[in-house]
Tab-separated table of C-alpha atoms in Angstrom:
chain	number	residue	atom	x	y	z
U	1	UNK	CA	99.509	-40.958	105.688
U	2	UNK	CA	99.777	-44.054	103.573
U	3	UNK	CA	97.263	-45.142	101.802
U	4	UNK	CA	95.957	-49.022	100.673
U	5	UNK	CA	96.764	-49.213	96.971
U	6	UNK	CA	92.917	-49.475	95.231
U	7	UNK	CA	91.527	-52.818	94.263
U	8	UNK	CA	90.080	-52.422	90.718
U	9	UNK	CA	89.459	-56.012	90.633
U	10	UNK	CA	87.274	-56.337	93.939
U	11	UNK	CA	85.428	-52.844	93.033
U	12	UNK	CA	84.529	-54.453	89.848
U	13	UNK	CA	82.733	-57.464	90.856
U	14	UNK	CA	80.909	-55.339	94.120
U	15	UNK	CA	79.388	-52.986	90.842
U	16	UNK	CA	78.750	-55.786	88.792
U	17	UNK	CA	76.667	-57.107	92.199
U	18	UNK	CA	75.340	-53.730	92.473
U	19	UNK	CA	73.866	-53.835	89.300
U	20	UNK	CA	72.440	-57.451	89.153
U	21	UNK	CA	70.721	-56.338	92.623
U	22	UNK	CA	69.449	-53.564	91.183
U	23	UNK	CA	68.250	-55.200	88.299
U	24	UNK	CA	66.586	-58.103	90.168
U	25	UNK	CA	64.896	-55.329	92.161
U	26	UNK	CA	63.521	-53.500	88.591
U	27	UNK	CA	61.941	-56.659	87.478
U	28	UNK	CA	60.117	-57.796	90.388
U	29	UNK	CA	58.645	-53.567	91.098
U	30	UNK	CA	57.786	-54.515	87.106
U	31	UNK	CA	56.199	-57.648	87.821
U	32	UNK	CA	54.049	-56.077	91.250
U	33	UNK	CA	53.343	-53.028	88.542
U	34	UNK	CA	51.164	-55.681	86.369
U	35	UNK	CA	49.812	-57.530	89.085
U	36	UNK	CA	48.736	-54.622	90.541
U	37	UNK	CA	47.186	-53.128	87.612
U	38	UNK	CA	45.193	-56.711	86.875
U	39	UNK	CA	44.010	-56.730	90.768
U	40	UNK	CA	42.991	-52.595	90.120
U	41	UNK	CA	41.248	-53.637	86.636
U	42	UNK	CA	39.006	-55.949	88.917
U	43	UNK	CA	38.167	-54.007	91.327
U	44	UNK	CA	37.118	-51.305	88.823
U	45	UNK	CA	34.982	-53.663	87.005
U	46	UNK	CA	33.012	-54.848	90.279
U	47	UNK	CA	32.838	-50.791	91.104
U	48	UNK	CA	30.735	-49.951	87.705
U	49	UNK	CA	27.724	-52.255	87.674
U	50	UNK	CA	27.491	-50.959	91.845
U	51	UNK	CA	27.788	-46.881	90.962
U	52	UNK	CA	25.113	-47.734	88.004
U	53	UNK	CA	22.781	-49.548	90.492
U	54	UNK	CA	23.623	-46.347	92.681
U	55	UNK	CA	22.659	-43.987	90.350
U	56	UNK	CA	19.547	-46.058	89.153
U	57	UNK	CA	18.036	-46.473	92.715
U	58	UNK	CA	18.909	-42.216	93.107
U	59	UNK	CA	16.682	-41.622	90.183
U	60	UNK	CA	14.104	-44.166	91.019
U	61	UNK	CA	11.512	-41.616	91.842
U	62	UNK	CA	11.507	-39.536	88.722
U	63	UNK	CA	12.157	-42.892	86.635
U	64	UNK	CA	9.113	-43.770	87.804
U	65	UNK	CA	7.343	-40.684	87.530
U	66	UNK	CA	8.418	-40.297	83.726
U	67	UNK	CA	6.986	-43.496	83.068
U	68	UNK	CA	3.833	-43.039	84.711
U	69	UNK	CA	3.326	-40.033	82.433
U	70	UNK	CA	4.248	-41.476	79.289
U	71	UNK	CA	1.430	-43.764	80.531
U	72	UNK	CA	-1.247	-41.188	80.815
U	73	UNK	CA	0.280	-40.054	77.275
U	74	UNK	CA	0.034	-42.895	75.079
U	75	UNK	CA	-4.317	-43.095	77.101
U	76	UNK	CA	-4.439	-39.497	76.254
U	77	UNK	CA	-3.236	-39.950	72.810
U	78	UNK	CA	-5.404	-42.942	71.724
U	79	UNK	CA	-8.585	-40.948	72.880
U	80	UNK	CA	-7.547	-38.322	70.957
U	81	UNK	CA	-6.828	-40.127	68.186
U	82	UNK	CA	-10.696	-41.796	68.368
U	83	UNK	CA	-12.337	-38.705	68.517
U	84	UNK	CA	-14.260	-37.996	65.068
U	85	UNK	CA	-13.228	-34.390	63.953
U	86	UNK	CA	-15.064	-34.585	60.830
U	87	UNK	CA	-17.590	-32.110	61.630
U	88	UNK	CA	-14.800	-29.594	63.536
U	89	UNK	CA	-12.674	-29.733	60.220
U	90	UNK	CA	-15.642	-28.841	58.170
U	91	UNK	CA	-16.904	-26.140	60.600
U	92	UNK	CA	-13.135	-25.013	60.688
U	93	UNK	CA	-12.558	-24.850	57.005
U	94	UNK	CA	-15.819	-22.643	56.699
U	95	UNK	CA	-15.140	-19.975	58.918
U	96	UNK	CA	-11.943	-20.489	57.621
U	97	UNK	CA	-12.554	-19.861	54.103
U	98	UNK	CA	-15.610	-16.964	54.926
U	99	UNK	CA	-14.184	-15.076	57.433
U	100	UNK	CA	-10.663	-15.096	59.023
U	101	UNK	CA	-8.740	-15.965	54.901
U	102	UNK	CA	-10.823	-13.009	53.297
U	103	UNK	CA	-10.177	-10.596	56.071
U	104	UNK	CA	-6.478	-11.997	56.422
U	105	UNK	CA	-5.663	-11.630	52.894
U	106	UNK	CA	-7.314	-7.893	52.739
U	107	UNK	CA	-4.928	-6.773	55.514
U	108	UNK	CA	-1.839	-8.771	54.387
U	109	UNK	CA	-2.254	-6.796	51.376
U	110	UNK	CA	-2.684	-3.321	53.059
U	111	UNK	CA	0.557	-4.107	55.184
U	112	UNK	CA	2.141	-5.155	52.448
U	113	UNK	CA	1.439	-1.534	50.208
U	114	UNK	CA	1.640	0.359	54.014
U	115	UNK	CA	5.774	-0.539	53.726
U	116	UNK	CA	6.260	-0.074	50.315
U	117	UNK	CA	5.694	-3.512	48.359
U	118	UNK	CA	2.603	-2.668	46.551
U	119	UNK	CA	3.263	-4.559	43.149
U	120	UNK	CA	4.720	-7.962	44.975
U	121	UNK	CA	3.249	-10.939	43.269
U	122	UNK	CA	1.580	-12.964	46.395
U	123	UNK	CA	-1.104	-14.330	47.241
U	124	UNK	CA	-3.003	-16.410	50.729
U	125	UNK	CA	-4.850	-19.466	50.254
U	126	UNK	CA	-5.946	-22.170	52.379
U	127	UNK	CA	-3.620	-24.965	53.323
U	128	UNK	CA	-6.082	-27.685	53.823
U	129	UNK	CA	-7.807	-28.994	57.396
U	130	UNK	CA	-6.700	-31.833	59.771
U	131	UNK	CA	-7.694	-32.498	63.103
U	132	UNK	CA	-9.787	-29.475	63.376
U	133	UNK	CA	-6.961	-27.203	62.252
U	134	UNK	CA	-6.719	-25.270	58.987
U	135	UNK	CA	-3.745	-23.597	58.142
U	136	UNK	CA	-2.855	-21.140	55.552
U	137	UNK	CA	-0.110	-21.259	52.638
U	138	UNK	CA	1.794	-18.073	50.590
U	139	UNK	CA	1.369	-18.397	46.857
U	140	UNK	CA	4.100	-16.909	44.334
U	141	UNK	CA	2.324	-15.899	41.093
U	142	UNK	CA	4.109	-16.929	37.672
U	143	UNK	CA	5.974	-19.135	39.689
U	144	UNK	CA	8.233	-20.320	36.473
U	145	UNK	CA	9.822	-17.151	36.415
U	146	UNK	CA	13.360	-16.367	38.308
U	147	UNK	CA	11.664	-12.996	39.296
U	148	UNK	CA	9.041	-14.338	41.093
U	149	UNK	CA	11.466	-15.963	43.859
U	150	UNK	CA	11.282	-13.500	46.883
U	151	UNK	CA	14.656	-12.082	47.484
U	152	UNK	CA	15.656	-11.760	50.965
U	153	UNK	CA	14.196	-8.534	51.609
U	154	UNK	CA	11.185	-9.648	49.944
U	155	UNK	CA	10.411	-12.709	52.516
U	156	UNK	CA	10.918	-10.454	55.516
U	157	UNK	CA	8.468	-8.000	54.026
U	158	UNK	CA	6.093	-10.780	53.926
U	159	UNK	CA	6.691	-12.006	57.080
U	160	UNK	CA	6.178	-9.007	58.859
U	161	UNK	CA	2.900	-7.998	56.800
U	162	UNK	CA	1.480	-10.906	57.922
U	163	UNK	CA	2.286	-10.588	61.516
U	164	UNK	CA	1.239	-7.136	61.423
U	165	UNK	CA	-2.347	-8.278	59.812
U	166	UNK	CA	-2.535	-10.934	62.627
U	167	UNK	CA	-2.067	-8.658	64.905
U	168	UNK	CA	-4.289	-6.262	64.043
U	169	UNK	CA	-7.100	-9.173	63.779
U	170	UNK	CA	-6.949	-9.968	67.273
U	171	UNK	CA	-9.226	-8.482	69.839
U	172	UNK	CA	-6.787	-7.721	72.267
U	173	UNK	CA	-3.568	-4.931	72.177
U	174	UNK	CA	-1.157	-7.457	73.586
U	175	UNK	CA	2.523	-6.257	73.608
U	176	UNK	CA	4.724	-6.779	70.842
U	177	UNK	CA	8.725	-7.198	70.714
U	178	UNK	CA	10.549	-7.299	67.591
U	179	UNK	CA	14.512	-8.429	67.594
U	180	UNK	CA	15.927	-6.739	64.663
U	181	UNK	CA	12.808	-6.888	62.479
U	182	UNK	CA	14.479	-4.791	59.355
U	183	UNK	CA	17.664	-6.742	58.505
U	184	UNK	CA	17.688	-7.140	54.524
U	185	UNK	CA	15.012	-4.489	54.121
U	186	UNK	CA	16.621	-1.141	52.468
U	187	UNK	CA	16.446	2.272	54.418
U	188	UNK	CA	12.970	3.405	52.949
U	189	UNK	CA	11.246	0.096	53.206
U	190	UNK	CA	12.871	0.322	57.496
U	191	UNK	CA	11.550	3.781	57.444
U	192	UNK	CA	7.829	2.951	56.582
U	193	UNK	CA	7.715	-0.160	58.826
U	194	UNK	CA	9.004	2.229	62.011
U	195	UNK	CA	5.894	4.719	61.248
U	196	UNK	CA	3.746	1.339	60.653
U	197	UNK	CA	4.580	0.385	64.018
U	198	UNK	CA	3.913	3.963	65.789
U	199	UNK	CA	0.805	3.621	64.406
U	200	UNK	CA	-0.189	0.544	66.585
U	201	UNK	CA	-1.537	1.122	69.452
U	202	UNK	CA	0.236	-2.159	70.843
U	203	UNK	CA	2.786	-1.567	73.523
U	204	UNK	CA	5.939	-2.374	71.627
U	205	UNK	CA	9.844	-3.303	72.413
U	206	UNK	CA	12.308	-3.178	69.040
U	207	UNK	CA	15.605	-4.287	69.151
U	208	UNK	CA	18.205	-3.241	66.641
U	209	UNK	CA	21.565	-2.193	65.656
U	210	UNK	CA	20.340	-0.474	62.592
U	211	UNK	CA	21.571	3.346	62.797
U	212	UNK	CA	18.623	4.654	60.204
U	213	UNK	CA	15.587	2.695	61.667
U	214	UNK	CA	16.230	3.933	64.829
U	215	UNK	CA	16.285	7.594	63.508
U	216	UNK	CA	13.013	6.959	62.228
U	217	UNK	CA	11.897	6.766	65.258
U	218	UNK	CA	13.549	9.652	66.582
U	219	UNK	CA	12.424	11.844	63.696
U	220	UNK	CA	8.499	10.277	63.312
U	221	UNK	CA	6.436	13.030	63.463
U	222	UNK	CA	3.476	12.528	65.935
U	223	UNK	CA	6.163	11.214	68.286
U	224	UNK	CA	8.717	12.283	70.472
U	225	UNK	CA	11.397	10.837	72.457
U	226	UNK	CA	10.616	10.864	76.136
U	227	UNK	CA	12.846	12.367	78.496
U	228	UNK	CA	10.582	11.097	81.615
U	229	UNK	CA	11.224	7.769	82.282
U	230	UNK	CA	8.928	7.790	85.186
U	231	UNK	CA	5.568	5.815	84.565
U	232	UNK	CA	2.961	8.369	83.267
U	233	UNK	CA	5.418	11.263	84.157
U	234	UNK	CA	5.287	12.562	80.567
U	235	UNK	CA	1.997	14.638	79.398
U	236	UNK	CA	3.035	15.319	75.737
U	237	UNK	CA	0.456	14.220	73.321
U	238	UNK	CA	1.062	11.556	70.784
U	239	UNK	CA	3.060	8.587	70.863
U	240	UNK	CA	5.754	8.048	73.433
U	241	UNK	CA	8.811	6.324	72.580
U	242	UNK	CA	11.578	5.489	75.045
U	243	UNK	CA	15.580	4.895	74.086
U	244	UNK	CA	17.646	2.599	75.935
U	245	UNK	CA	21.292	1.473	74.901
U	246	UNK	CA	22.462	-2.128	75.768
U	247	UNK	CA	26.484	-2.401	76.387
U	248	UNK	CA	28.626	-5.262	77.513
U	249	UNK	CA	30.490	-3.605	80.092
U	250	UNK	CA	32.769	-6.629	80.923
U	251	UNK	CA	33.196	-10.081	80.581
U	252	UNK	CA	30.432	-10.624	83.323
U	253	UNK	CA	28.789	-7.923	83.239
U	254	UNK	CA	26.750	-7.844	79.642
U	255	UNK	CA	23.982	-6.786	78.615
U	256	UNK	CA	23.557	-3.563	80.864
U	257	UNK	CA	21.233	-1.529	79.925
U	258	UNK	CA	21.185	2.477	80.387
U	259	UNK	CA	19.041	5.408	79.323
U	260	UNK	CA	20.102	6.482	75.650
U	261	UNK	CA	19.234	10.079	76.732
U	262	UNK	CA	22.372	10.069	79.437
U	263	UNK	CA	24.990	9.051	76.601
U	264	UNK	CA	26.375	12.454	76.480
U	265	UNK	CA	29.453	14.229	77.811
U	266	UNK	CA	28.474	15.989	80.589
U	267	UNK	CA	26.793	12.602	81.598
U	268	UNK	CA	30.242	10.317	81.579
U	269	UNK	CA	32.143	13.533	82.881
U	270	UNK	CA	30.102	13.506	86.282
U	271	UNK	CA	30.250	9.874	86.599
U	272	UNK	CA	34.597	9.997	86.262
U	273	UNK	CA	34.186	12.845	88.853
U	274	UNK	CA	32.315	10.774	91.559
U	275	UNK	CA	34.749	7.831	91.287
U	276	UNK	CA	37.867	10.414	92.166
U	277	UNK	CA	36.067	11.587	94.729
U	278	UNK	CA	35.936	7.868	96.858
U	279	UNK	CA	38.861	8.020	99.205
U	280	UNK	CA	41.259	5.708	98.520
U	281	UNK	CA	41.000	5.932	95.206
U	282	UNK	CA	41.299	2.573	93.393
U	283	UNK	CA	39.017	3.136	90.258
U	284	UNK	CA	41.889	3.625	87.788
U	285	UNK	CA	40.415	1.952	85.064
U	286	UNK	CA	36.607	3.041	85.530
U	287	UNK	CA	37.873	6.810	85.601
U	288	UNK	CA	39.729	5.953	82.022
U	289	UNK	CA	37.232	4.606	80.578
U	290	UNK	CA	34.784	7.004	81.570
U	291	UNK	CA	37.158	9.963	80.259
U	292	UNK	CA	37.580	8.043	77.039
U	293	UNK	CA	33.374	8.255	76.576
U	294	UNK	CA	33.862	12.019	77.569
U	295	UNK	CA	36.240	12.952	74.685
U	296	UNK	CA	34.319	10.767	72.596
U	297	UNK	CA	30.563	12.660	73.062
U	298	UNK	CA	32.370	15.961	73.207
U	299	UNK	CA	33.990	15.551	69.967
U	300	UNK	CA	30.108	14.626	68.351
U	301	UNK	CA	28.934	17.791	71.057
U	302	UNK	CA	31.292	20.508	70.427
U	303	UNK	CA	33.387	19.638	67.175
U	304	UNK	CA	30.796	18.463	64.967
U	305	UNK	CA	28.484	20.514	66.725
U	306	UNK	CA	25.930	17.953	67.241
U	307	UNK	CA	25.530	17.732	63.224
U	308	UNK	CA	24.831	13.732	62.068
U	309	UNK	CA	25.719	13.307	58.271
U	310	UNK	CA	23.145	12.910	55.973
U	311	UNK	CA	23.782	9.605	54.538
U	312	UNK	CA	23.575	8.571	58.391
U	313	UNK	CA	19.693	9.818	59.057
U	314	UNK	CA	16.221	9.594	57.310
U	315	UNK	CA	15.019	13.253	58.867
U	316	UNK	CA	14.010	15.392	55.681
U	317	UNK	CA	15.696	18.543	55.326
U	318	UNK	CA	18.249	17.412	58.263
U	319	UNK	CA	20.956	19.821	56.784
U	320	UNK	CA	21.106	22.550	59.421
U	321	UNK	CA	23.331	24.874	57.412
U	322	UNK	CA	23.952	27.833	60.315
U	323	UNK	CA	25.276	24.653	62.652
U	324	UNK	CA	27.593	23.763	60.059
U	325	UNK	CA	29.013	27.345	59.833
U	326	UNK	CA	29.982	27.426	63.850
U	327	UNK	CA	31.761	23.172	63.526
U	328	UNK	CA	34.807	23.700	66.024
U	329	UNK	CA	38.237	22.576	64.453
U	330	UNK	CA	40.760	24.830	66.834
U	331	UNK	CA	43.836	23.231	66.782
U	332	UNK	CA	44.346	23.421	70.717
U	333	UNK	CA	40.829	21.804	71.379
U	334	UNK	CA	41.503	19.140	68.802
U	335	UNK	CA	45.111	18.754	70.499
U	336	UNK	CA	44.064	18.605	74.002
U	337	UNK	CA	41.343	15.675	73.154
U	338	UNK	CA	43.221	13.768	71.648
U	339	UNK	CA	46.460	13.675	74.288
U	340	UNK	CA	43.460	13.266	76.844
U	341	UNK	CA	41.677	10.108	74.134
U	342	UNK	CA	45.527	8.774	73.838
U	343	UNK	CA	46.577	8.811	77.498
U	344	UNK	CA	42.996	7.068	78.809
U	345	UNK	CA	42.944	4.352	76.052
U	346	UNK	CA	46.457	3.082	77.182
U	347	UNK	CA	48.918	5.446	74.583
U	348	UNK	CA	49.492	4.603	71.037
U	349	UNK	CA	50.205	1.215	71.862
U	350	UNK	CA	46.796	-0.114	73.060
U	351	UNK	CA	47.315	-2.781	74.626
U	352	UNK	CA	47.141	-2.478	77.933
U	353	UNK	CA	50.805	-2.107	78.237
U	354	UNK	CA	50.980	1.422	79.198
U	355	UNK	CA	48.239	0.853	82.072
U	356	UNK	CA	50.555	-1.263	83.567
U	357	UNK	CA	53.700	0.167	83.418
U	358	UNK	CA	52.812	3.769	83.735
U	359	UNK	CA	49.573	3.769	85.217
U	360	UNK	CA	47.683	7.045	85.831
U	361	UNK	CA	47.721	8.220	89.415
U	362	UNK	CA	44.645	10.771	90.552
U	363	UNK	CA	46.736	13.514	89.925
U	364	UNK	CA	47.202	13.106	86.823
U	365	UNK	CA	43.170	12.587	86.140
U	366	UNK	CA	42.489	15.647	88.465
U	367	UNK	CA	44.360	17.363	85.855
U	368	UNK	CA	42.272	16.267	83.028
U	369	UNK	CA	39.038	17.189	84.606
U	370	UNK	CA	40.325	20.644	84.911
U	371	UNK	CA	40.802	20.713	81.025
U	372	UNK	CA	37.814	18.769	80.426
U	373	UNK	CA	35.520	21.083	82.257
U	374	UNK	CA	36.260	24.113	80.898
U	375	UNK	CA	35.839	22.385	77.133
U	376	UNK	CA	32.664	20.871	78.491
């Protein structure tokens, strides 16, 4: 076949054509770009004053109510303000100053020896009256001295002396709930505030992470932890104090709270069983982490023997020296825990790797409850 020898020449100019086509098309898709931009700048400028308007004549009503009560307000306010409380501030300040300071101050200061302050340099005294409404102030003796500043401690003390007097001025036992009321207090100071508060006979909620105030509780004598959870299902004399534990159990399920009684091993063992028993079995994870609890209470249960340190409780005389003598350390019951702790927590690695990549099939957990159970 012959072939046309190739025009360089002639393909030459038809590029260089090409190219001033293309070009010509570039600058005008340009140019439309701006104009079109301009035209959408416009448009979006006549669209926001409309969507305002919108949004103004959706909240009409409650516009209109808001103003109608700032309204009654501003009337409300300038009657108020006309009234003459002369006479209420003086009748205030007098029972004031007879009756509620002098009865307030005596039981600020018996709270204050009840937890252990007794030689803390404070005093109450009235505030002054306006409006009809006194209000009381806390006065530091030898106030230029650095040791009269209330540390920390000291100004929770206070704080809860005074709430405790309050409370034991009014007529009514209305519940109490306390979020971590001993923070900054030491151990002794926690331990005569938890008997102060058994000794109410207000219904009362505490929250707290602190190990040693909540022993106090557990150890108060005149107490005892109920095991009934069932309204009036207890007949024990004395008080009756209830444990719960709060746990974040995943990212949307926090705060769950369970009966502190139940946090033991037999407890988290039955609750592992009843998942392998669900046919198909798909609770991998719930089984593991159940297990994990399991090893966990049974090392407290049958290698420590129950025993709590010392330096970890306020009971007196907590050293139960015939307990210590029988504290399991046999190598094969330490050895099986811990391949059960390792294998449940996702191996050495811990990081979820292992759960993955080698994940434990009901078999292998059927196993573990054998060993378990005959441990437990």
């Amino acid at each position: 076949v012959d072939f046309l020898p190739l025009s360089y020449q002639n393909l030459s100019s038809s590029m260089d054509i090409l190219l001033v086509s293309i070009s010509s098309n570039i600058e005008k898709l340009k140019s439309d770009e701006s104009t079109k931009q301009v035209e959408l700048k416009k448009i979006l400028d006549a669209i926001s004053p409309l969507e305002e308007h919108k949004a103004i004549f959706e909240q009409k009503e409650q516009i209109k109510k808001w103003i109608t009560l700032g309204k009654k307000i501003q009337v409300l306010e300038t009657k108020m303000n006309a009234i003459n409380t002369r006479a209420l501030s003086s009748l205030s300040k007098e029972a004031h100053d007879n009756l509620l300071t002098e009865n307030l101050k005596t039981k600020f200061l018996e709270e204050l020896q009840s937890i252990g302050f007794r030689n803390l340099e404070v005093r109450l005294e009235n505030a002054g009256v306006s409006k009809g409404k006194t209000q009381t102030k806390l006065i530091l003796h030898n106030t230029d001295r650095i040791s009269s500043v209330l540390s920390e401690g000291e100004q929770k003390a206070v704080a809860l002396s005074i709430f405790i007097a309050e409370v034991r001025m009014q007529s009514q036992n209305n519940p109490i709930i306390f979020d971590d009321p001993v923070n900054s207090l030491d151990h002794k100071i926690a331990s005569n505030f938890a008997k102060r508060i058994l000794s109410l006979d207000n219904q009362t909620i505490v929250f707290t992470h602190n190990k040693l105030f909540l022993d106090s509780f557990e150890t108060a004598s005149g107490a005892h932890i109920c095991k009934n959870l069932i309204t009036n299902g207890c007949n024990k004399q004395g008080k009756h104090i209830y444990l719960y534990t709060v746990q974040a159990e995943s990212k949307n399920s926090k705060g769950v709270i369970s009966n502190r009684q139940e946090d033991k091993a037999i407890t988290h063992f039955e609750n592992a069983k009843q998942y392998l028993c669900e046919s198909p079995f798909s609770e991998h994870n719930e089984v593991a982490s159940k297990l994990r609890k399991t090893v966990e209470c049974l090392i407290d249960e049958k290698v420590f023997n129950g025993q709590v340190p010392t330096k970890f409780t306020s009971k007196n005389n907590r050293i139960h020296w015939d307990s210590l003598k029988q504290l399991n350390n046999e190598d094969s019951l330490l050895n099986t825990l811990r391949e059960i702790h390792d294998r449940v927590s996702g191996g050495e690695m811990h990081n979820g790797t292992e759960s993955e990549e080698n994940q434990i099939e009901k078999e292998e957990f059927d196993d573990m409850i054998v060993k378990l159970e005959l441990i437990i």
